[in-house]
Amino acid sequence: MEDFNSWKDLLNPEFYIKMGGFWLILFIVFAETGLFVGFFLPGDSLLFVSGIYAVEIIKETFGSTGSDFLDTTLLASGVALAAIIGNEVGYYFGRKAGPALYKRPDSMLFKKKYLYQAHDFFEKHGALAIIMARFLPVVRTFTPIVAGIVKMDKKEFLRDNIIGAVLWSFILIFAGHYLDKLFMEQFGINLKEKLEYIIIVIVLVTTLPVIIKFVFGKKDDFSKYENNDSE
């Protein structure tokens, strides 16, 4: 069991893996879209690092299957299911109470600009946004809510939700697991000893598009949303 030493631990995927293992990983994945507060927690990096520890995670939770591939598949499947459920909760929240969020004041855990950003992303990419948003931090937290607000067809949302969740979880978890094996066998490099560098690279790669949009994108015209709210 890991001990909480500083707030920096909250940004370290290895901390969650060692502190709560399989079930905490699933909760974080669910919370990112289901509870709308997980956008500040490690997402992509958590999955990648979980892939590196996949065998240990499954062994401690259920007992090893004896196969690296099956252990990794079990982990990725659990994460995909948590991601699907989280998105469905976000979608139904958007259908029921989403419009009120545009009038909600900003707080430490909620920023209205993220909602507008997700709305613009959804408007630009349509249904494909549900799949693409999985790979974009912050945007993936609010896109399901926007899909609910605009009343996207339930069956279409579920279809794209499943596709996006499976792709996201399996790609990142399997990449972490097999890249770790590849680097160890081919170069004698243990990725578990290089996690700080790996996390930095993943965070930069996944958040760079969002940062560029916020910093260099055109100023959003929020009045159209506000007008819709008042109707």
mmCIF file with all atom_site columns, C-alpha atoms in Angstrom:
data_model
loop_
_atom_site.group_PDB
_atom_site.id
_atom_site.type_symbol
_atom_site.label_atom_id
_atom_site.label_alt_id
_atom_site.label_comp_id
_atom_site.label_asym_id
_atom_site.label_entity_id
_atom_site.label_seq_id
_atom_site.pdbx_PDB_ins_code
_atom_site.Cartn_x
_atom_site.Cartn_y
_atom_site.Cartn_z
_atom_site.occupancy
_atom_site.B_iso_or_equiv
_atom_site.pdbx_formal_charge
_atom_site.auth_seq_id
_atom_site.auth_comp_id
_atom_site.auth_asym_id
_atom_site.auth_atom_id
_atom_site.pdbx_PDB_model_num
ATOM 1   C CA . MET A 1 1   ? 0.000   0.000   0.000   1.00 0.00 ? 1   MET A CA 1
ATOM 2   C CA . GLU A 1 2   ? 1.373   3.361   -1.055  1.00 0.00 ? 2   GLU A CA 1
ATOM 3   C CA . ASP A 1 3   ? 1.316   6.265   1.382   1.00 0.00 ? 3   ASP A CA 1
ATOM 4   C CA . PHE A 1 4   ? 0.143   9.715   0.329   1.00 0.00 ? 4   PHE A CA 1
ATOM 5   C CA . ASN A 1 5   ? 3.126   12.044  0.677   1.00 0.00 ? 5   ASN A CA 1
ATOM 6   C CA . SER A 1 6   ? 2.288   15.096  -1.418  1.00 0.00 ? 6   SER A CA 1
ATOM 7   C CA . TRP A 1 7   ? -0.180  16.464  -3.953  1.00 0.00 ? 7   TRP A CA 1
ATOM 8   C CA . LYS A 1 8   ? 2.274   15.420  -6.643  1.00 0.00 ? 8   LYS A CA 1
ATOM 9   C CA . ASP A 1 9   ? 1.192   11.842  -5.975  1.00 0.00 ? 9   ASP A CA 1
ATOM 10  C CA . LEU A 1 10  ? -2.213  12.682  -7.466  1.00 0.00 ? 10  LEU A CA 1
ATOM 11  C CA . LEU A 1 11  ? -0.543  13.171  -10.847 1.00 0.00 ? 11  LEU A CA 1
ATOM 12  C CA . ASN A 1 12  ? 1.481   9.966   -10.615 1.00 0.00 ? 12  ASN A CA 1
ATOM 13  C CA . PRO A 1 13  ? -0.240  6.911   -12.184 1.00 0.00 ? 13  PRO A CA 1
ATOM 14  C CA . GLU A 1 14  ? 2.022   4.508   -10.296 1.00 0.00 ? 14  GLU A CA 1
ATOM 15  C CA . PHE A 1 15  ? 0.664   5.884   -7.014  1.00 0.00 ? 15  PHE A CA 1
ATOM 16  C CA . TYR A 1 16  ? -2.905  4.822   -7.869  1.00 0.00 ? 16  TYR A CA 1
ATOM 17  C CA . ILE A 1 17  ? -1.800  1.443   -9.167  1.00 0.00 ? 17  ILE A CA 1
ATOM 18  C CA . LYS A 1 18  ? 0.085   0.613   -5.993  1.00 0.00 ? 18  LYS A CA 1
ATOM 19  C CA . MET A 1 19  ? -2.471  2.212   -3.683  1.00 0.00 ? 19  MET A CA 1
ATOM 20  C CA . GLY A 1 20  ? -5.687  0.706   -5.042  1.00 0.00 ? 20  GLY A CA 1
ATOM 21  C CA . GLY A 1 21  ? -4.829  -1.529  -7.959  1.00 0.00 ? 21  GLY A CA 1
ATOM 22  C CA . PHE A 1 22  ? -7.481  -2.774  -10.365 1.00 0.00 ? 22  PHE A CA 1
ATOM 23  C CA . TRP A 1 23  ? -10.566 -1.323  -8.686  1.00 0.00 ? 23  TRP A CA 1
ATOM 24  C CA . LEU A 1 24  ? -9.121  2.148   -8.167  1.00 0.00 ? 24  LEU A CA 1
ATOM 25  C CA . ILE A 1 25  ? -8.022  2.265   -11.802 1.00 0.00 ? 25  ILE A CA 1
ATOM 26  C CA . LEU A 1 26  ? -11.565 1.444   -12.877 1.00 0.00 ? 26  LEU A CA 1
ATOM 27  C CA . PHE A 1 27  ? -13.019 4.062   -10.545 1.00 0.00 ? 27  PHE A CA 1
ATOM 28  C CA . ILE A 1 28  ? -10.724 6.792   -11.889 1.00 0.00 ? 28  ILE A CA 1
ATOM 29  C CA . VAL A 1 29  ? -11.596 5.905   -15.477 1.00 0.00 ? 29  VAL A CA 1
ATOM 30  C CA . PHE A 1 30  ? -15.310 6.002   -14.615 1.00 0.00 ? 30  PHE A CA 1
ATOM 31  C CA . ALA A 1 31  ? -14.995 9.244   -12.635 1.00 0.00 ? 31  ALA A CA 1
ATOM 32  C CA . GLU A 1 32  ? -13.342 11.105  -15.503 1.00 0.00 ? 32  GLU A CA 1
ATOM 33  C CA . THR A 1 33  ? -16.612 11.138  -17.467 1.00 0.00 ? 33  THR A CA 1
ATOM 34  C CA . GLY A 1 34  ? -19.184 9.753   -15.038 1.00 0.00 ? 34  GLY A CA 1
ATOM 35  C CA . LEU A 1 35  ? -18.499 12.173  -12.180 1.00 0.00 ? 35  LEU A CA 1
ATOM 36  C CA . PHE A 1 36  ? -17.020 15.046  -14.268 1.00 0.00 ? 36  PHE A CA 1
ATOM 37  C CA . VAL A 1 37  ? -14.225 15.621  -11.755 1.00 0.00 ? 37  VAL A CA 1
ATOM 38  C CA . GLY A 1 38  ? -11.545 13.282  -13.035 1.00 0.00 ? 38  GLY A CA 1
ATOM 39  C CA . PHE A 1 39  ? -10.158 15.517  -15.779 1.00 0.00 ? 39  PHE A CA 1
ATOM 40  C CA . PHE A 1 40  ? -7.279  16.582  -13.514 1.00 0.00 ? 40  PHE A CA 1
ATOM 41  C CA . LEU A 1 41  ? -6.335  12.955  -12.778 1.00 0.00 ? 41  LEU A CA 1
ATOM 42  C CA . PRO A 1 42  ? -3.944  10.934  -14.977 1.00 0.00 ? 42  PRO A CA 1
ATOM 43  C CA . GLY A 1 43  ? -5.896  9.308   -17.797 1.00 0.00 ? 43  GLY A CA 1
ATOM 44  C CA . ASP A 1 44  ? -3.819  8.208   -20.777 1.00 0.00 ? 44  ASP A CA 1
ATOM 45  C CA . SER A 1 45  ? -0.686  7.847   -18.680 1.00 0.00 ? 45  SER A CA 1
ATOM 46  C CA . LEU A 1 46  ? -2.609  5.788   -16.105 1.00 0.00 ? 46  LEU A CA 1
ATOM 47  C CA . LEU A 1 47  ? -3.652  3.304   -18.779 1.00 0.00 ? 47  LEU A CA 1
ATOM 48  C CA . PHE A 1 48  ? -0.172  3.084   -20.308 1.00 0.00 ? 48  PHE A CA 1
ATOM 49  C CA . VAL A 1 49  ? 1.504   2.531   -16.942 1.00 0.00 ? 49  VAL A CA 1
ATOM 50  C CA . SER A 1 50  ? -1.236  0.077   -15.952 1.00 0.00 ? 50  SER A CA 1
ATOM 51  C CA . GLY A 1 51  ? -0.292  -1.929  -19.031 1.00 0.00 ? 51  GLY A CA 1
ATOM 52  C CA . ILE A 1 52  ? 3.267   -2.158  -17.760 1.00 0.00 ? 52  ILE A CA 1
ATOM 53  C CA . TYR A 1 53  ? 1.942   -3.529  -14.449 1.00 0.00 ? 53  TYR A CA 1
ATOM 54  C CA . ALA A 1 54  ? -0.911  -5.546  -16.032 1.00 0.00 ? 54  ALA A CA 1
ATOM 55  C CA . VAL A 1 55  ? 0.253   -8.977  -14.896 1.00 0.00 ? 55  VAL A CA 1
ATOM 56  C CA . GLU A 1 56  ? 0.864   -7.826  -11.323 1.00 0.00 ? 56  GLU A CA 1
ATOM 57  C CA . ILE A 1 57  ? -2.483  -6.003  -11.176 1.00 0.00 ? 57  ILE A CA 1
ATOM 58  C CA . ILE A 1 58  ? -4.521  -9.009  -12.316 1.00 0.00 ? 58  ILE A CA 1
ATOM 59  C CA . LYS A 1 59  ? -2.538  -11.436 -10.160 1.00 0.00 ? 59  LYS A CA 1
ATOM 60  C CA . GLU A 1 60  ? -3.167  -9.382  -7.005  1.00 0.00 ? 60  GLU A CA 1
ATOM 61  C CA . THR A 1 61  ? -6.872  -8.953  -7.824  1.00 0.00 ? 61  THR A CA 1
ATOM 62  C CA . PHE A 1 62  ? -8.008  -12.285 -9.259  1.00 0.00 ? 62  PHE A CA 1
ATOM 63  C CA . GLY A 1 63  ? -4.934  -14.491 -9.431  1.00 0.00 ? 63  GLY A CA 1
ATOM 64  C CA . SER A 1 64  ? -2.852  -14.843 -12.583 1.00 0.00 ? 64  SER A CA 1
ATOM 65  C CA . THR A 1 65  ? -4.288  -16.649 -15.611 1.00 0.00 ? 65  THR A CA 1
ATOM 66  C CA . GLY A 1 66  ? -0.788  -17.790 -16.495 1.00 0.00 ? 66  GLY A CA 1
ATOM 67  C CA . SER A 1 67  ? -0.857  -15.790 -19.713 1.00 0.00 ? 67  SER A CA 1
ATOM 68  C CA . ASP A 1 68  ? 0.451   -12.244 -20.139 1.00 0.00 ? 68  ASP A CA 1
ATOM 69  C CA . PHE A 1 69  ? -1.957  -11.734 -23.026 1.00 0.00 ? 69  PHE A CA 1
ATOM 70  C CA . LEU A 1 70  ? -5.031  -12.847 -21.061 1.00 0.00 ? 70  LEU A CA 1
ATOM 71  C CA . ASP A 1 71  ? -4.034  -10.819 -17.993 1.00 0.00 ? 71  ASP A CA 1
ATOM 72  C CA . THR A 1 72  ? -3.613  -7.719  -20.129 1.00 0.00 ? 72  THR A CA 1
ATOM 73  C CA . THR A 1 73  ? -6.885  -8.411  -21.947 1.00 0.00 ? 73  THR A CA 1
ATOM 74  C CA . LEU A 1 74  ? -8.753  -8.711  -18.629 1.00 0.00 ? 74  LEU A CA 1
ATOM 75  C CA . LEU A 1 75  ? -7.352  -5.370  -17.478 1.00 0.00 ? 75  LEU A CA 1
ATOM 76  C CA . ALA A 1 76  ? -8.140  -3.624  -20.763 1.00 0.00 ? 76  ALA A CA 1
ATOM 77  C CA . SER A 1 77  ? -11.663 -5.092  -20.809 1.00 0.00 ? 77  SER A CA 1
ATOM 78  C CA . GLY A 1 78  ? -12.365 -3.869  -17.282 1.00 0.00 ? 78  GLY A CA 1
ATOM 79  C CA . VAL A 1 79  ? -11.107 -0.390  -18.125 1.00 0.00 ? 79  VAL A CA 1
ATOM 80  C CA . ALA A 1 80  ? -13.162 -0.318  -21.328 1.00 0.00 ? 80  ALA A CA 1
ATOM 81  C CA . LEU A 1 81  ? -16.311 -1.269  -19.390 1.00 0.00 ? 81  LEU A CA 1
ATOM 82  C CA . ALA A 1 82  ? -15.671 1.452   -16.783 1.00 0.00 ? 82  ALA A CA 1
ATOM 83  C CA . ALA A 1 83  ? -15.104 3.981   -19.567 1.00 0.00 ? 83  ALA A CA 1
ATOM 84  C CA . ILE A 1 84  ? -18.330 2.980   -21.331 1.00 0.00 ? 84  ILE A CA 1
ATOM 85  C CA . ILE A 1 85  ? -20.397 3.258   -18.145 1.00 0.00 ? 85  ILE A CA 1
ATOM 86  C CA . GLY A 1 86  ? -18.811 6.616   -17.294 1.00 0.00 ? 86  GLY A CA 1
ATOM 87  C CA . ASN A 1 87  ? -19.671 8.043   -20.703 1.00 0.00 ? 87  ASN A CA 1
ATOM 88  C CA . GLU A 1 88  ? -23.243 6.765   -20.499 1.00 0.00 ? 88  GLU A CA 1
ATOM 89  C CA . VAL A 1 89  ? -23.701 8.480   -17.127 1.00 0.00 ? 89  VAL A CA 1
ATOM 90  C CA . GLY A 1 90  ? -22.304 11.710  -18.584 1.00 0.00 ? 90  GLY A CA 1
ATOM 91  C CA . TYR A 1 91  ? -24.589 11.442  -21.599 1.00 0.00 ? 91  TYR A CA 1
ATOM 92  C CA . TYR A 1 92  ? -27.767 10.954  -19.563 1.00 0.00 ? 92  TYR A CA 1
ATOM 93  C CA . PHE A 1 93  ? -26.755 13.744  -17.207 1.00 0.00 ? 93  PHE A CA 1
ATOM 94  C CA . GLY A 1 94  ? -26.409 16.002  -20.252 1.00 0.00 ? 94  GLY A CA 1
ATOM 95  C CA . ARG A 1 95  ? -29.871 15.082  -21.492 1.00 0.00 ? 95  ARG A CA 1
ATOM 96  C CA . LYS A 1 96  ? -31.485 15.768  -18.113 1.00 0.00 ? 96  LYS A CA 1
ATOM 97  C CA . ALA A 1 97  ? -29.561 18.643  -16.579 1.00 0.00 ? 97  ALA A CA 1
ATOM 98  C CA . GLY A 1 98  ? -26.812 19.635  -19.010 1.00 0.00 ? 98  GLY A CA 1
ATOM 99  C CA . PRO A 1 99  ? -28.221 23.011  -20.167 1.00 0.00 ? 99  PRO A CA 1
ATOM 100 C CA . ALA A 1 100 ? -28.083 24.270  -16.572 1.00 0.00 ? 100 ALA A CA 1
ATOM 101 C CA . LEU A 1 101 ? -24.296 23.796  -16.612 1.00 0.00 ? 101 LEU A CA 1
ATOM 102 C CA . TYR A 1 102 ? -23.946 26.794  -18.948 1.00 0.00 ? 102 TYR A CA 1
ATOM 103 C CA . LYS A 1 103 ? -25.276 28.973  -16.138 1.00 0.00 ? 103 LYS A CA 1
ATOM 104 C CA . ARG A 1 104 ? -23.232 27.326  -13.414 1.00 0.00 ? 104 ARG A CA 1
ATOM 105 C CA . PRO A 1 105 ? -20.389 29.500  -12.034 1.00 0.00 ? 105 PRO A CA 1
ATOM 106 C CA . ASP A 1 106 ? -16.815 28.284  -12.324 1.00 0.00 ? 106 ASP A CA 1
ATOM 107 C CA . SER A 1 107 ? -15.317 26.418  -9.387  1.00 0.00 ? 107 SER A CA 1
ATOM 108 C CA . MET A 1 108 ? -12.101 24.563  -8.618  1.00 0.00 ? 108 MET A CA 1
ATOM 109 C CA . LEU A 1 109 ? -13.470 21.341  -10.164 1.00 0.00 ? 109 LEU A CA 1
ATOM 110 C CA . PHE A 1 110 ? -15.651 22.858  -12.896 1.00 0.00 ? 110 PHE A CA 1
ATOM 111 C CA . LYS A 1 111 ? -14.619 25.301  -15.616 1.00 0.00 ? 111 LYS A CA 1
ATOM 112 C CA . LYS A 1 112 ? -17.261 26.445  -18.093 1.00 0.00 ? 112 LYS A CA 1
ATOM 113 C CA . LYS A 1 113 ? -14.636 26.937  -20.796 1.00 0.00 ? 113 LYS A CA 1
ATOM 114 C CA . TYR A 1 114 ? -14.094 23.165  -20.877 1.00 0.00 ? 114 TYR A CA 1
ATOM 115 C CA . LEU A 1 115 ? -17.764 22.683  -21.660 1.00 0.00 ? 115 LEU A CA 1
ATOM 116 C CA . TYR A 1 116 ? -17.606 25.195  -24.517 1.00 0.00 ? 116 TYR A CA 1
ATOM 117 C CA . GLN A 1 117 ? -14.451 23.533  -25.796 1.00 0.00 ? 117 GLN A CA 1
ATOM 118 C CA . ALA A 1 118 ? -16.155 20.139  -25.836 1.00 0.00 ? 118 ALA A CA 1
ATOM 119 C CA . HIS A 1 119 ? -19.196 21.669  -27.565 1.00 0.00 ? 119 HIS A CA 1
ATOM 120 C CA . ASP A 1 120 ? -17.050 23.135  -30.340 1.00 0.00 ? 120 ASP A CA 1
ATOM 121 C CA . PHE A 1 121 ? -15.188 19.833  -30.703 1.00 0.00 ? 121 PHE A CA 1
ATOM 122 C CA . PHE A 1 122 ? -18.492 17.950  -31.000 1.00 0.00 ? 122 PHE A CA 1
ATOM 123 C CA . GLU A 1 123 ? -19.913 20.438  -33.505 1.00 0.00 ? 123 GLU A CA 1
ATOM 124 C CA . LYS A 1 124 ? -16.803 20.150  -35.676 1.00 0.00 ? 124 LYS A CA 1
ATOM 125 C CA . HIS A 1 125 ? -16.437 16.381  -35.702 1.00 0.00 ? 125 HIS A CA 1
ATOM 126 C CA . GLY A 1 126 ? -20.000 15.169  -35.187 1.00 0.00 ? 126 GLY A CA 1
ATOM 127 C CA . ALA A 1 127 ? -20.585 11.615  -34.012 1.00 0.00 ? 127 ALA A CA 1
ATOM 128 C CA . LEU A 1 128 ? -16.910 10.802  -34.601 1.00 0.00 ? 128 LEU A CA 1
ATOM 129 C CA . ALA A 1 129 ? -16.145 13.187  -31.723 1.00 0.00 ? 129 ALA A CA 1
ATOM 130 C CA . ILE A 1 130 ? -17.254 10.538  -29.213 1.00 0.00 ? 130 ILE A CA 1
ATOM 131 C CA . ILE A 1 131 ? -14.505 8.223   -30.456 1.00 0.00 ? 131 ILE A CA 1
ATOM 132 C CA . MET A 1 132 ? -11.845 10.908  -30.951 1.00 0.00 ? 132 MET A CA 1
ATOM 133 C CA . ALA A 1 133 ? -12.508 12.592  -27.597 1.00 0.00 ? 133 ALA A CA 1
ATOM 134 C CA . ARG A 1 134 ? -11.347 9.458   -25.769 1.00 0.00 ? 134 ARG A CA 1
ATOM 135 C CA . PHE A 1 135 ? -7.792  10.357  -26.683 1.00 0.00 ? 135 PHE A CA 1
ATOM 136 C CA . LEU A 1 136 ? -8.009  14.024  -25.605 1.00 0.00 ? 136 LEU A CA 1
ATOM 137 C CA . PRO A 1 137 ? -7.732  14.929  -21.898 1.00 0.00 ? 137 PRO A CA 1
ATOM 138 C CA . VAL A 1 138 ? -10.379 17.347  -20.566 1.00 0.00 ? 138 VAL A CA 1
ATOM 139 C CA . VAL A 1 139 ? -12.349 17.155  -23.829 1.00 0.00 ? 139 VAL A CA 1
ATOM 140 C CA . ARG A 1 140 ? -13.313 13.522  -23.139 1.00 0.00 ? 140 ARG A CA 1
ATOM 141 C CA . THR A 1 141 ? -14.732 14.543  -19.768 1.00 0.00 ? 141 THR A CA 1
ATOM 142 C CA . PHE A 1 142 ? -17.291 16.951  -21.201 1.00 0.00 ? 142 PHE A CA 1
ATOM 143 C CA . THR A 1 143 ? -18.030 15.581  -24.682 1.00 0.00 ? 143 THR A CA 1
ATOM 144 C CA . PRO A 1 144 ? -20.566 12.992  -23.388 1.00 0.00 ? 144 PRO A CA 1
ATOM 145 C CA . ILE A 1 145 ? -22.424 15.769  -21.579 1.00 0.00 ? 145 ILE A CA 1
ATOM 146 C CA . VAL A 1 146 ? -22.552 17.842  -24.767 1.00 0.00 ? 146 VAL A CA 1
ATOM 147 C CA . ALA A 1 147 ? -23.770 14.783  -26.713 1.00 0.00 ? 147 ALA A CA 1
ATOM 148 C CA . GLY A 1 148 ? -26.593 14.532  -24.184 1.00 0.00 ? 148 GLY A CA 1
ATOM 149 C CA . ILE A 1 149 ? -27.369 18.242  -24.354 1.00 0.00 ? 149 ILE A CA 1
ATOM 150 C CA . VAL A 1 150 ? -27.731 18.164  -28.157 1.00 0.00 ? 150 VAL A CA 1
ATOM 151 C CA . LYS A 1 151 ? -29.742 14.923  -27.770 1.00 0.00 ? 151 LYS A CA 1
ATOM 152 C CA . MET A 1 152 ? -27.554 12.712  -29.925 1.00 0.00 ? 152 MET A CA 1
ATOM 153 C CA . ASP A 1 153 ? -29.328 9.454   -30.798 1.00 0.00 ? 153 ASP A CA 1
ATOM 154 C CA . LYS A 1 154 ? -28.935 7.023   -27.877 1.00 0.00 ? 154 LYS A CA 1
ATOM 155 C CA . LYS A 1 155 ? -28.034 4.026   -30.037 1.00 0.00 ? 155 LYS A CA 1
ATOM 156 C CA . GLU A 1 156 ? -25.498 5.984   -32.062 1.00 0.00 ? 156 GLU A CA 1
ATOM 157 C CA . PHE A 1 157 ? -23.923 7.352   -28.899 1.00 0.00 ? 157 PHE A CA 1
ATOM 158 C CA . LEU A 1 158 ? -23.699 3.871   -27.359 1.00 0.00 ? 158 LEU A CA 1
ATOM 159 C CA . ARG A 1 159 ? -22.102 2.499   -30.522 1.00 0.00 ? 159 ARG A CA 1
ATOM 160 C CA . ASP A 1 160 ? -19.465 5.232   -30.713 1.00 0.00 ? 160 ASP A CA 1
ATOM 161 C CA . ASN A 1 161 ? -18.982 5.094   -26.953 1.00 0.00 ? 161 ASN A CA 1
ATOM 162 C CA . ILE A 1 162 ? -18.155 1.371   -27.091 1.00 0.00 ? 162 ILE A CA 1
ATOM 163 C CA . ILE A 1 163 ? -15.819 1.783   -30.069 1.00 0.00 ? 163 ILE A CA 1
ATOM 164 C CA . GLY A 1 164 ? -13.965 4.692   -28.464 1.00 0.00 ? 164 GLY A CA 1
ATOM 165 C CA . ALA A 1 165 ? -13.650 3.046   -25.057 1.00 0.00 ? 165 ALA A CA 1
ATOM 166 C CA . VAL A 1 166 ? -12.359 -0.249  -26.483 1.00 0.00 ? 166 VAL A CA 1
ATOM 167 C CA . LEU A 1 167 ? -9.836  1.461   -28.771 1.00 0.00 ? 167 LEU A CA 1
ATOM 168 C CA . TRP A 1 168 ? -8.608  3.775   -26.006 1.00 0.00 ? 168 TRP A CA 1
ATOM 169 C CA . SER A 1 169 ? -8.205  1.120   -23.325 1.00 0.00 ? 169 SER A CA 1
ATOM 170 C CA . PHE A 1 170 ? -6.769  -1.660  -25.497 1.00 0.00 ? 170 PHE A CA 1
ATOM 171 C CA . ILE A 1 171 ? -4.346  0.551   -27.458 1.00 0.00 ? 171 ILE A CA 1
ATOM 172 C CA . LEU A 1 172 ? -2.849  2.273   -24.418 1.00 0.00 ? 172 LEU A CA 1
ATOM 173 C CA . ILE A 1 173 ? -2.796  -0.734  -22.075 1.00 0.00 ? 173 ILE A CA 1
ATOM 174 C CA . PHE A 1 174 ? -1.383  -3.148  -24.659 1.00 0.00 ? 174 PHE A CA 1
ATOM 175 C CA . ALA A 1 175 ? 1.131   -0.509  -25.787 1.00 0.00 ? 175 ALA A CA 1
ATOM 176 C CA . GLY A 1 176 ? 2.372   -0.154  -22.219 1.00 0.00 ? 176 GLY A CA 1
ATOM 177 C CA . HIS A 1 177 ? 2.596   -3.895  -21.662 1.00 0.00 ? 177 HIS A CA 1
ATOM 178 C CA . TYR A 1 178 ? 4.327   -4.911  -24.879 1.00 0.00 ? 178 TYR A CA 1
ATOM 179 C CA . LEU A 1 179 ? 6.589   -1.879  -25.211 1.00 0.00 ? 179 LEU A CA 1
ATOM 180 C CA . ASP A 1 180 ? 7.847   -2.677  -21.710 1.00 0.00 ? 180 ASP A CA 1
ATOM 181 C CA . LYS A 1 181 ? 8.645   -6.246  -22.818 1.00 0.00 ? 181 LYS A CA 1
ATOM 182 C CA . LEU A 1 182 ? 10.206  -5.035  -26.074 1.00 0.00 ? 182 LEU A CA 1
ATOM 183 C CA . PHE A 1 183 ? 12.503  -2.519  -24.396 1.00 0.00 ? 183 PHE A CA 1
ATOM 184 C CA . MET A 1 184 ? 13.547  -5.067  -21.775 1.00 0.00 ? 184 MET A CA 1
ATOM 185 C CA . GLU A 1 185 ? 14.274  -7.854  -24.259 1.00 0.00 ? 185 GLU A CA 1
ATOM 186 C CA . GLN A 1 186 ? 15.858  -5.767  -27.009 1.00 0.00 ? 186 GLN A CA 1
ATOM 187 C CA . PHE A 1 187 ? 17.619  -2.990  -25.098 1.00 0.00 ? 187 PHE A CA 1
ATOM 188 C CA . GLY A 1 188 ? 17.738  -4.144  -21.492 1.00 0.00 ? 188 GLY A CA 1
ATOM 189 C CA . ILE A 1 189 ? 15.735  -1.072  -20.465 1.00 0.00 ? 189 ILE A CA 1
ATOM 190 C CA . ASN A 1 190 ? 13.191  -1.438  -17.675 1.00 0.00 ? 190 ASN A CA 1
ATOM 191 C CA . LEU A 1 191 ? 10.412  1.056   -18.365 1.00 0.00 ? 191 LEU A CA 1
ATOM 192 C CA . LYS A 1 192 ? 9.323   0.857   -14.722 1.00 0.00 ? 192 LYS A CA 1
ATOM 193 C CA . GLU A 1 193 ? 12.527  2.712   -13.912 1.00 0.00 ? 193 GLU A CA 1
ATOM 194 C CA . LYS A 1 194 ? 11.755  5.401   -16.512 1.00 0.00 ? 194 LYS A CA 1
ATOM 195 C CA . LEU A 1 195 ? 8.156   6.156   -15.589 1.00 0.00 ? 195 LEU A CA 1
ATOM 196 C CA . GLU A 1 196 ? 8.732   9.853   -14.895 1.00 0.00 ? 196 GLU A CA 1
ATOM 197 C CA . TYR A 1 197 ? 9.996   10.389  -18.443 1.00 0.00 ? 197 TYR A CA 1
ATOM 198 C CA . ILE A 1 198 ? 7.232   8.245   -19.940 1.00 0.00 ? 198 ILE A CA 1
ATOM 199 C CA . ILE A 1 199 ? 4.533   10.178  -18.101 1.00 0.00 ? 199 ILE A CA 1
ATOM 200 C CA . ILE A 1 200 ? 5.969   13.529  -19.214 1.00 0.00 ? 200 ILE A CA 1
ATOM 201 C CA . VAL A 1 201 ? 6.034   12.393  -22.861 1.00 0.00 ? 201 VAL A CA 1
ATOM 202 C CA . ILE A 1 202 ? 2.456   11.032  -22.741 1.00 0.00 ? 202 ILE A CA 1
ATOM 203 C CA . VAL A 1 203 ? 1.122   14.169  -21.061 1.00 0.00 ? 203 VAL A CA 1
ATOM 204 C CA . LEU A 1 204 ? 2.822   16.405  -23.631 1.00 0.00 ? 204 LEU A CA 1
ATOM 205 C CA . VAL A 1 205 ? 1.611   14.363  -26.599 1.00 0.00 ? 205 VAL A CA 1
ATOM 206 C CA . THR A 1 206 ? -1.994  14.076  -25.406 1.00 0.00 ? 206 THR A CA 1
ATOM 207 C CA . THR A 1 207 ? -2.452  17.582  -24.049 1.00 0.00 ? 207 THR A CA 1
ATOM 208 C CA . LEU A 1 208 ? -0.559  19.547  -26.711 1.00 0.00 ? 208 LEU A CA 1
ATOM 209 C CA . PRO A 1 209 ? -3.541  19.758  -29.111 1.00 0.00 ? 209 PRO A CA 1
ATOM 210 C CA . VAL A 1 210 ? -5.770  21.016  -26.295 1.00 0.00 ? 210 VAL A CA 1
ATOM 211 C CA . ILE A 1 211 ? -3.174  23.561  -25.149 1.00 0.00 ? 211 ILE A CA 1
ATOM 212 C CA . ILE A 1 212 ? -2.694  24.848  -28.702 1.00 0.00 ? 212 ILE A CA 1
ATOM 213 C CA . LYS A 1 213 ? -6.459  25.268  -29.069 1.00 0.00 ? 213 LYS A CA 1
ATOM 214 C CA . PHE A 1 214 ? -6.750  27.193  -25.800 1.00 0.00 ? 214 PHE A CA 1
ATOM 215 C CA . VAL A 1 215 ? -3.743  29.440  -26.429 1.00 0.00 ? 215 VAL A CA 1
ATOM 216 C CA . PHE A 1 216 ? -3.851  30.058  -30.168 1.00 0.00 ? 216 PHE A CA 1
ATOM 217 C CA . GLY A 1 217 ? -7.431  29.254  -31.116 1.00 0.00 ? 217 GLY A CA 1
ATOM 218 C CA . LYS A 1 218 ? -9.915  31.936  -32.026 1.00 0.00 ? 218 LYS A CA 1
ATOM 219 C CA . LYS A 1 219 ? -11.873 33.461  -29.214 1.00 0.00 ? 219 LYS A CA 1
ATOM 220 C CA . ASP A 1 220 ? -15.171 31.604  -28.849 1.00 0.00 ? 220 ASP A CA 1
ATOM 221 C CA . ASP A 1 221 ? -18.437 33.405  -29.308 1.00 0.00 ? 221 ASP A CA 1
ATOM 222 C CA . PHE A 1 222 ? -20.261 32.251  -26.186 1.00 0.00 ? 222 PHE A CA 1
ATOM 223 C CA . SER A 1 223 ? -23.317 34.408  -26.819 1.00 0.00 ? 223 SER A CA 1
ATOM 224 C CA . LYS A 1 224 ? -24.972 31.750  -28.995 1.00 0.00 ? 224 LYS A CA 1
ATOM 225 C CA . TYR A 1 225 ? -24.908 29.322  -26.072 1.00 0.00 ? 225 TYR A CA 1
ATOM 226 C CA . GLU A 1 226 ? -26.169 31.909  -23.650 1.00 0.00 ? 226 GLU A CA 1
ATOM 227 C CA . ASN A 1 227 ? -29.044 32.749  -26.006 1.00 0.00 ? 227 ASN A CA 1
ATOM 228 C CA . ASN A 1 228 ? -29.992 29.081  -26.192 1.00 0.00 ? 228 ASN A CA 1
ATOM 229 C CA . ASP A 1 229 ? -29.946 28.847  -22.401 1.00 0.00 ? 229 ASP A CA 1
ATOM 230 C CA . SER A 1 230 ? -32.392 31.702  -22.044 1.00 0.00 ? 230 SER A CA 1
ATOM 231 C CA . GLU A 1 231 ? -34.952 30.176  -24.408 1.00 0.00 ? 231 GLU A CA 1
#
